[in-house]
PDB file of C-alpha atoms in Angstrom:
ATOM      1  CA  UNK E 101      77.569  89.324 126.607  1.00  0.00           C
ATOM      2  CA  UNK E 102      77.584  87.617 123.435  1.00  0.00           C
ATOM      3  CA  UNK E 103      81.677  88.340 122.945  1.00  0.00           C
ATOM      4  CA  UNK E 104      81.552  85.829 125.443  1.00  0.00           C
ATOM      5  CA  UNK E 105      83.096  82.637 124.450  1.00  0.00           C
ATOM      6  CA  UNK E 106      81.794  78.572 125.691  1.00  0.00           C
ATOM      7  CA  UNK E 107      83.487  76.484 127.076  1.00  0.00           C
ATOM      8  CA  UNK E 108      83.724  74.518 124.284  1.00  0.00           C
ATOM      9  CA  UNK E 109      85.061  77.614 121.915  1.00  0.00           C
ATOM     10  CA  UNK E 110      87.845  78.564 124.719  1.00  0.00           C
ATOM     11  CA  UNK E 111      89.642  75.372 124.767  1.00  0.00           C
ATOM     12  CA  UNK E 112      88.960  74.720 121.424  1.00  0.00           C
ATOM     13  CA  UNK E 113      91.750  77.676 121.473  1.00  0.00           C
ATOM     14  CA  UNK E 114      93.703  77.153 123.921  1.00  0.00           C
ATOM     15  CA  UNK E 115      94.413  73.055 122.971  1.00  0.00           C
ATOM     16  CA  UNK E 116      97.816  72.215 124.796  1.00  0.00           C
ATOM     17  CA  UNK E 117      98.350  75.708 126.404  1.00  0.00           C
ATOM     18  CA  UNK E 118      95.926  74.881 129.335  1.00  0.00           C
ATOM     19  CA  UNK E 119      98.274  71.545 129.830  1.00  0.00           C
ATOM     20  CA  UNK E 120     101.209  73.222 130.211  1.00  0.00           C
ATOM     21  CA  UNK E 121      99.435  75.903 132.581  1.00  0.00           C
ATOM     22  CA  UNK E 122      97.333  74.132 134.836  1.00  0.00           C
ATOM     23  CA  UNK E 123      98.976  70.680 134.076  1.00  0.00           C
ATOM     24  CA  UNK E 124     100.259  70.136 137.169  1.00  0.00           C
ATOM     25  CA  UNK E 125      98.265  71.606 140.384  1.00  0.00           C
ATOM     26  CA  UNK E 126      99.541  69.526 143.267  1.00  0.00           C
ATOM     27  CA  UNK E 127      95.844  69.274 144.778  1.00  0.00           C
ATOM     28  CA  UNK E 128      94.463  67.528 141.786  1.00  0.00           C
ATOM     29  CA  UNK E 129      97.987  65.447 141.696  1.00  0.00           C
ATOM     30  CA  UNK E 130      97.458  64.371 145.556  1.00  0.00           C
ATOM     31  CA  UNK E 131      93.646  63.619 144.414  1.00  0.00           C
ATOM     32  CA  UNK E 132      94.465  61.340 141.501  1.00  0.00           C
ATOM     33  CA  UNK E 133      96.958  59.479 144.414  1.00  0.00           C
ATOM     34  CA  UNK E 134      94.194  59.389 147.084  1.00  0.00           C
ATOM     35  CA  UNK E 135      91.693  57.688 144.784  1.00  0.00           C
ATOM     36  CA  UNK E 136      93.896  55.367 142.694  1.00  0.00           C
ATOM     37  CA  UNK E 137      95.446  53.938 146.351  1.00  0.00           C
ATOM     38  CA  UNK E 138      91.720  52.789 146.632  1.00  0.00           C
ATOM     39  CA  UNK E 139      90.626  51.714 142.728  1.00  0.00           C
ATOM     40  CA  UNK E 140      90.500  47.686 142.257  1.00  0.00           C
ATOM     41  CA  UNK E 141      92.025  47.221 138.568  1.00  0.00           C
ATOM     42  CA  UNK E 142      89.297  47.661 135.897  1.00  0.00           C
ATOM     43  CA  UNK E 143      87.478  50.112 137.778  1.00  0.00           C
ATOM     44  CA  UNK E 144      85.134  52.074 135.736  1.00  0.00           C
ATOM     45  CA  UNK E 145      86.488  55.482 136.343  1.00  0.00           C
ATOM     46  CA  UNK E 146      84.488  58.544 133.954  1.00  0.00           C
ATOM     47  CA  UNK E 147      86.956  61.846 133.832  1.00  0.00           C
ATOM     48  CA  UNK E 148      84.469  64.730 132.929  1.00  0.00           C
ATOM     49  CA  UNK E 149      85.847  67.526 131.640  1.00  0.00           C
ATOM     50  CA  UNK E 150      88.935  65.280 130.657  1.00  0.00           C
ATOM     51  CA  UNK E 151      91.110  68.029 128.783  1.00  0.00           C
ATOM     52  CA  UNK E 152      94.381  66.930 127.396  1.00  0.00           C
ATOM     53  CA  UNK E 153      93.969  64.122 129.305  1.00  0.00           C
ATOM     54  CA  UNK E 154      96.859  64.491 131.402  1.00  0.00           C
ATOM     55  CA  UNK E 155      97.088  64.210 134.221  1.00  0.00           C
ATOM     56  CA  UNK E 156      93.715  62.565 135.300  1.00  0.00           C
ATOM     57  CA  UNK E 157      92.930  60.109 132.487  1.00  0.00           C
ATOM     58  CA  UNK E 158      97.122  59.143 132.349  1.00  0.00           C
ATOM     59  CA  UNK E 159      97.046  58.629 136.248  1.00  0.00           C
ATOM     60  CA  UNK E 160      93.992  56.457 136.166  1.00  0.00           C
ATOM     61  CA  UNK E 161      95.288  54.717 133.123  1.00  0.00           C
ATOM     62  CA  UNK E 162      98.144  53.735 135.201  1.00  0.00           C
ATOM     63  CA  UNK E 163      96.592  52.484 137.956  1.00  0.00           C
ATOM     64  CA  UNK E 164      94.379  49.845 135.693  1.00  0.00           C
ATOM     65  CA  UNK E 165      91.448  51.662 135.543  1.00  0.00           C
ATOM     66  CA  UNK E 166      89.020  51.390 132.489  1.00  0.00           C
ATOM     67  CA  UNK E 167      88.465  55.273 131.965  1.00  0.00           C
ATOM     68  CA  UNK E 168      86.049  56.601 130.073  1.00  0.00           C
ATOM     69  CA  UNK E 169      86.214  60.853 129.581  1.00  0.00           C
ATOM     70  CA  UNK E 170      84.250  63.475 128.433  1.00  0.00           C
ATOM     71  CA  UNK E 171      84.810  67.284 127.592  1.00  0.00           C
ATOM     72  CA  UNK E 172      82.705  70.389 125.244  1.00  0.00           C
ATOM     73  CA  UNK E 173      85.662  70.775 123.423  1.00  0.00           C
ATOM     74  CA  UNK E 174      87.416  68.922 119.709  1.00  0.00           C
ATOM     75  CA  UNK E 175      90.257  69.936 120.732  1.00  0.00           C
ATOM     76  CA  UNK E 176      90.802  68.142 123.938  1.00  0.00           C
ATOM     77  CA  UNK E 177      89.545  65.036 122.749  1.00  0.00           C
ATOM     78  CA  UNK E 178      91.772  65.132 119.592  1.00  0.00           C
ATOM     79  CA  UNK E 179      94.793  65.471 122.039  1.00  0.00           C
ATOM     80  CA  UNK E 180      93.213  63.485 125.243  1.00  0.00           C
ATOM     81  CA  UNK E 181      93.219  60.397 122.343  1.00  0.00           C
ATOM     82  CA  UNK E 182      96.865  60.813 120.819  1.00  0.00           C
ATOM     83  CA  UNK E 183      98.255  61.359 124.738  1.00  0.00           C
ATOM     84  CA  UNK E 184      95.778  58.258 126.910  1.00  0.00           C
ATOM     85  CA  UNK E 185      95.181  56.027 123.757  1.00  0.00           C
ATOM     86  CA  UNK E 186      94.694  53.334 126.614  1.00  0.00           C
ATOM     87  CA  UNK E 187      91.299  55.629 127.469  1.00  0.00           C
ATOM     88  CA  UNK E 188      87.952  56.099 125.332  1.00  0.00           C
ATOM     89  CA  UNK E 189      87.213  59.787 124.449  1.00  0.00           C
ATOM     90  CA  UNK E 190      84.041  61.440 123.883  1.00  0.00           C
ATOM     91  CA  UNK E 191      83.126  64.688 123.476  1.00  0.00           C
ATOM     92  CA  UNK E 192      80.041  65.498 124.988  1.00  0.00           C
ATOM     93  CA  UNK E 193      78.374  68.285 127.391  1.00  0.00           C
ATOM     94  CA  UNK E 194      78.497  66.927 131.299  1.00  0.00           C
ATOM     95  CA  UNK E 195      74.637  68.986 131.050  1.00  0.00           C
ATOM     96  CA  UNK E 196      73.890  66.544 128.394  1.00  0.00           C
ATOM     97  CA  UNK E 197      76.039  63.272 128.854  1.00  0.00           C
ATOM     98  CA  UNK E 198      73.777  59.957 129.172  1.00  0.00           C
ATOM     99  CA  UNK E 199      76.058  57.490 130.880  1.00  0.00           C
ATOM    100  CA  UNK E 200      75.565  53.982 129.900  1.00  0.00           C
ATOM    101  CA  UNK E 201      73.712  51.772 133.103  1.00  0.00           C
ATOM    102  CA  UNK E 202      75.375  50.427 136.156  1.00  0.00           C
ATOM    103  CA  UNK E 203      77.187  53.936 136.894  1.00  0.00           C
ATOM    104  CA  UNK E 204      81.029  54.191 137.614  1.00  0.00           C
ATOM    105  CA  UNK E 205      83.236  53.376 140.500  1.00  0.00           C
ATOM    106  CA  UNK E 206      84.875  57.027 140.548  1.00  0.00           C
ATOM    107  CA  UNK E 207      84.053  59.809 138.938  1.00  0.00           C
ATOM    108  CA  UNK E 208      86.406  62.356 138.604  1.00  0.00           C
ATOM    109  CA  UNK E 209      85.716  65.988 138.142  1.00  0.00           C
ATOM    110  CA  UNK E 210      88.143  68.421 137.909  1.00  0.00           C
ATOM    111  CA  UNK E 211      87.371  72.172 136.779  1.00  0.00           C
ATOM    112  CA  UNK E 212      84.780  71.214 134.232  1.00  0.00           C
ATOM    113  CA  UNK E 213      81.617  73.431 135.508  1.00  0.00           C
ATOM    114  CA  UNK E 214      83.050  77.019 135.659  1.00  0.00           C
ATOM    115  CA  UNK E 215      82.050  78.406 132.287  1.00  0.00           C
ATOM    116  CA  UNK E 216      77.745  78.083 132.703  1.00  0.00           C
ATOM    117  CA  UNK E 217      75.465  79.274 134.525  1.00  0.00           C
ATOM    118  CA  UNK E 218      74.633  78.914 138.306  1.00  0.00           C
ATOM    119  CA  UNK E 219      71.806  76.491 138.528  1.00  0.00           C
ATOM    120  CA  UNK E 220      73.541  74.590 135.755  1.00  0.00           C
ATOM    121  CA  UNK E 221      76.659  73.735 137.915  1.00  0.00           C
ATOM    122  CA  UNK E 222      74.487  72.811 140.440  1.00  0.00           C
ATOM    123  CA  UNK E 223      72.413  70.684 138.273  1.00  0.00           C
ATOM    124  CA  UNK E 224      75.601  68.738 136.522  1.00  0.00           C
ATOM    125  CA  UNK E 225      76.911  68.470 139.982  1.00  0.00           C
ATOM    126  CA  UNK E 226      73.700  66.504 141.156  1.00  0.00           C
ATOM    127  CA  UNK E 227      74.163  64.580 137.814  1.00  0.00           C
ATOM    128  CA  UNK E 228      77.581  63.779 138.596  1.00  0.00           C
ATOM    129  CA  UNK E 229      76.780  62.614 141.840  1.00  0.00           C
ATOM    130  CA  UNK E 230      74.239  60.004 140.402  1.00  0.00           C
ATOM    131  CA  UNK E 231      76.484  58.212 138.492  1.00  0.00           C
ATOM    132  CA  UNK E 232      78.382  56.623 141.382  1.00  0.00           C
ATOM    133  CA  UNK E 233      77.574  53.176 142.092  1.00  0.00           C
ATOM    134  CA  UNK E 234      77.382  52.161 145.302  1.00  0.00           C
ATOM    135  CA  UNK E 235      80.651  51.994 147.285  1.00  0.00           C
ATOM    136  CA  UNK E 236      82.511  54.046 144.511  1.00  0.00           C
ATOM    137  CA  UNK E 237      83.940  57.450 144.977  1.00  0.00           C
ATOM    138  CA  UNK E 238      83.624  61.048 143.805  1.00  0.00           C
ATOM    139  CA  UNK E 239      86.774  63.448 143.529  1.00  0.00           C
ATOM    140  CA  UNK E 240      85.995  67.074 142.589  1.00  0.00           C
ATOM    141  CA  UNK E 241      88.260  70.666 142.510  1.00  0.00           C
ATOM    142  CA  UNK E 242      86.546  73.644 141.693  1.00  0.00           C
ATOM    143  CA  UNK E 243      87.074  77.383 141.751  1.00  0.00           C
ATOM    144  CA  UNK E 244      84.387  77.789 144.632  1.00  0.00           C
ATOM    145  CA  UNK E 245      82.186  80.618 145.692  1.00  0.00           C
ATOM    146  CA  UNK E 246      78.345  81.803 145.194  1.00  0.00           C
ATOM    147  CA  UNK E 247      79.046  83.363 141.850  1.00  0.00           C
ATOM    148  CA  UNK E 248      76.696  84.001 138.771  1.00  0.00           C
ATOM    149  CA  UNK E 249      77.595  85.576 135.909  1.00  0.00           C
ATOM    150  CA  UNK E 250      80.686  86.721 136.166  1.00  0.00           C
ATOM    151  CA  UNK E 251      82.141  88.323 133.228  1.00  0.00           C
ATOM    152  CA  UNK E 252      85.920  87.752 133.528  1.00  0.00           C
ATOM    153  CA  UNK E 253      89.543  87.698 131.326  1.00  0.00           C
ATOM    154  CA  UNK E 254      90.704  84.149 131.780  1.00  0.00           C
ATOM    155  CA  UNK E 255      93.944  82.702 129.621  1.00  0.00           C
ATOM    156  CA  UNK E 256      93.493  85.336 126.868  1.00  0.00           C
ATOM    157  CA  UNK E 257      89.798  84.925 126.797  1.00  0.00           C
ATOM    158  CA  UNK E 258      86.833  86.698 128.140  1.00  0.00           C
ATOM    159  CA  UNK E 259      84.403  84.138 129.652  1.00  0.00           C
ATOM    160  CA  UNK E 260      81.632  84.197 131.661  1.00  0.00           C
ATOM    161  CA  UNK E 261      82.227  81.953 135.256  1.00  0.00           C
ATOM    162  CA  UNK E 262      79.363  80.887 137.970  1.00  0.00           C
ATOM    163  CA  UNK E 263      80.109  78.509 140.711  1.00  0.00           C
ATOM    164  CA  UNK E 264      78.721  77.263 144.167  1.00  0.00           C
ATOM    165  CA  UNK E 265      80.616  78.345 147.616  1.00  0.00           C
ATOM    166  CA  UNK E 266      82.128  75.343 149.711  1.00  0.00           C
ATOM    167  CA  UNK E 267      79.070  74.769 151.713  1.00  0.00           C
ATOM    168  CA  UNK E 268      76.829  74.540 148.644  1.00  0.00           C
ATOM    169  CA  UNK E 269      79.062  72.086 147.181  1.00  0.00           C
ATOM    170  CA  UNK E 270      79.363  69.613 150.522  1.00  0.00           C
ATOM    171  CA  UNK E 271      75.569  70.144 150.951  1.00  0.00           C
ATOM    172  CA  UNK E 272      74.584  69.128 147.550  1.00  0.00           C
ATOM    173  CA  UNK E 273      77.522  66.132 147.671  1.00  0.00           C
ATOM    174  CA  UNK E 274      75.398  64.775 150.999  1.00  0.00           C
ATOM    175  CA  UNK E 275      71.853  65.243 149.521  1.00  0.00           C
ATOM    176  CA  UNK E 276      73.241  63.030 146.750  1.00  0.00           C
ATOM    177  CA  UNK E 277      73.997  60.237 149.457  1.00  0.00           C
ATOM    178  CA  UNK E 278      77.289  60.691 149.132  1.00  0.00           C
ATOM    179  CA  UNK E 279      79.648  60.668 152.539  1.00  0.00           C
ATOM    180  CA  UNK E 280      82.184  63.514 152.419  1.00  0.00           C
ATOM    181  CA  UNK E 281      85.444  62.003 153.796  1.00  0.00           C
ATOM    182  CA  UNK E 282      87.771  65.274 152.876  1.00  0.00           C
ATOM    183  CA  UNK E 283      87.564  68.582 151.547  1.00  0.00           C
ATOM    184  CA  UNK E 284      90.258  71.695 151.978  1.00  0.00           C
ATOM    185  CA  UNK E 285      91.175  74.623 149.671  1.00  0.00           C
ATOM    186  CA  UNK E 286      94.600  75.697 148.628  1.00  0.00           C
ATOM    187  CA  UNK E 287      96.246  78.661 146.619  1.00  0.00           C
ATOM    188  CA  UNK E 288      97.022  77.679 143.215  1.00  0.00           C
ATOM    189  CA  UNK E 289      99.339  80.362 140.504  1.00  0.00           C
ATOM    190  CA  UNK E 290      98.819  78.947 137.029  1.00  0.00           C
ATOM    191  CA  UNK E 291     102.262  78.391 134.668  1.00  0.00           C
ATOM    192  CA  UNK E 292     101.143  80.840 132.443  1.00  0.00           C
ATOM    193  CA  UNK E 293     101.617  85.500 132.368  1.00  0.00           C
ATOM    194  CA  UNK E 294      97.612  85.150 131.450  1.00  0.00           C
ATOM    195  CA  UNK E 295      96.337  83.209 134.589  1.00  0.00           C
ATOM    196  CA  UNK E 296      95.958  84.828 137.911  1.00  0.00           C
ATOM    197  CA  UNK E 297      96.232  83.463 141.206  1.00  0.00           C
ATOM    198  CA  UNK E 298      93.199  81.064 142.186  1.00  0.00           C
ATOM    199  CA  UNK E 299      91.894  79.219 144.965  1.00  0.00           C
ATOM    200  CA  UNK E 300      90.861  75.436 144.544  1.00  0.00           C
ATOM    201  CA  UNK E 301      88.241  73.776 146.387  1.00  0.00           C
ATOM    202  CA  UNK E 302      89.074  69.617 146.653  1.00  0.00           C
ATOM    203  CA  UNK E 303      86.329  67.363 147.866  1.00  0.00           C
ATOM    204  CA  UNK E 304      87.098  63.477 148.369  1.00  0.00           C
ATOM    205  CA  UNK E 305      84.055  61.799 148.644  1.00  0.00           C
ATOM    206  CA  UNK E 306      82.118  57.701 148.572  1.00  0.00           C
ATOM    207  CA  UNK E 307      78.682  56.416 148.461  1.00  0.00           C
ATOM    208  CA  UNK E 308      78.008  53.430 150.422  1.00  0.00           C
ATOM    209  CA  UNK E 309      78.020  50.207 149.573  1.00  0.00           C
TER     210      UNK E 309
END
C-alpha cells in the first residue's frame, strides 16, 4: 500500500496527458452546456478538482461566469492558470478547502473524489453540497459504485480508488437539500493505450431558492 501514489502525486505526473485523454468526455461536455444555458453572467461558479482547466473552467469562463477552481495537484494549477487566465486558481484539498461566505451559484465537480477513501468521498460530497447557495446548482460525474480500497493501474500509475454507487450519491445529494433534476450513466473509452473503458455517473442537480 504505500507504492500507492495521491492524488496530488499522480497528476503532478501526468500534467497535460490527462487533458488530452479525458479532455473531452461528451457527458461532462453536455453538463458544462446544461448549466451554463442557466448561469446569469458573474455567477460564482467553484470547479473542484479543476485539472488543466479545460474544459470546465474554459466553458464557464465563456459563459461570464466568475470561476474560482481548486485541485491537490501543482501541476494542474500551473497549467489551469497559463490555459483560463480569466479564472483564479488554487490549489487546495476539496477535504480541506474553506470557501469564502455566501457559497456559489454552481459548483462543479467532475472526477475529483476517486483517489481517497470511502467515507472521505462521502464526506467532501456533503461538503460540496453545502456550498450552494440557494437557487444555485450542483453538476457532478463520477466513476460510481460502493467501492473501498481498491488497489488499481490507472494512466501508468497504481492508485488506490473508493467511490459511492448511484443511489448513495442521489441519497446524499437530497439529504443535502438539494433537488435532483437528472442523473444517467454512459460508457466512456479514454484517448489514451493506458486508460480502460469506464462508466460515468452525471448528476444535474439545484437547491431552492
Amino acid at each position: 500500500m504505500s507504492q500507492r501514489k495521491s492524488a496530488a502525486e499522480v497528476f503532478d505526473a501526468l500534467g497535460e496527458r490527462y487533458e488530452e485523454a479525458f479532455g473531452r468526455v461528451s457527458g461532462q461536455i453536455a453538463a458544462l452546456d446544461w448549466l451554463t444555458a442557466r448561469l446569469p453572467a458573474g455567477a460564482r461558479v467553484l470547479d473542484v478538482g479543476s485539472g488543466t482547466g479545460r474544459p470546465t473552467a474554459e466553458a464557464l469562463v465563456r459563459a461570464g461566469c466568475a470561476v474560482t477552481g481548486i485541485d491537490v495537484s501543482a501541476a494542474m494549477v500551473a497549467l489551469a492558470r497559463a490555459r483560463v487566465p480569466q479564472a483564479r486558481f488554487e490549489q487546495a484539498d476539496v477535504r480541506t478547502y474553506m470557501p469564502e461566505p455566501g457559497g456559489f451559484d454552481a459548483v462543479c465537480a467532475f472526477f475529483p473524489l476517486l483517489v481517497m477513501d470511502q467515507p472521505e468521498v462521502a464526506e467532501a460530497l456533503d461538503r460540496m453540497v453545502s456550498w450552494v447557495a440557494p437557487g444555485g446548482y450542483f453538476v457532478m460525474a463520477t466513476v460510481p459504485g460502493d467501492i473501498r480500497g481498491l488497489d488499481i493501474e490507472w494512466m501508468g500509475h497504481e492508485v488506490t480508488v473508493s467511490s459511492l454507487s448511484t443511489e448513495d450519491h442521489l441519497a446524499r445529494l437530497a439529504a443535502g437539500g438539494l433537488e435532483v433534476l437528472h442523473h444517467h450513466t454512459a460508457p466512456f473509452q479514454p484517448d489514451a493505450p493506458l486508460a480502460g473503458p469506464e462508466e460515468h455517473l452525471f448528476c444535474y442537480a439545484r437547491r431552492r431558492p
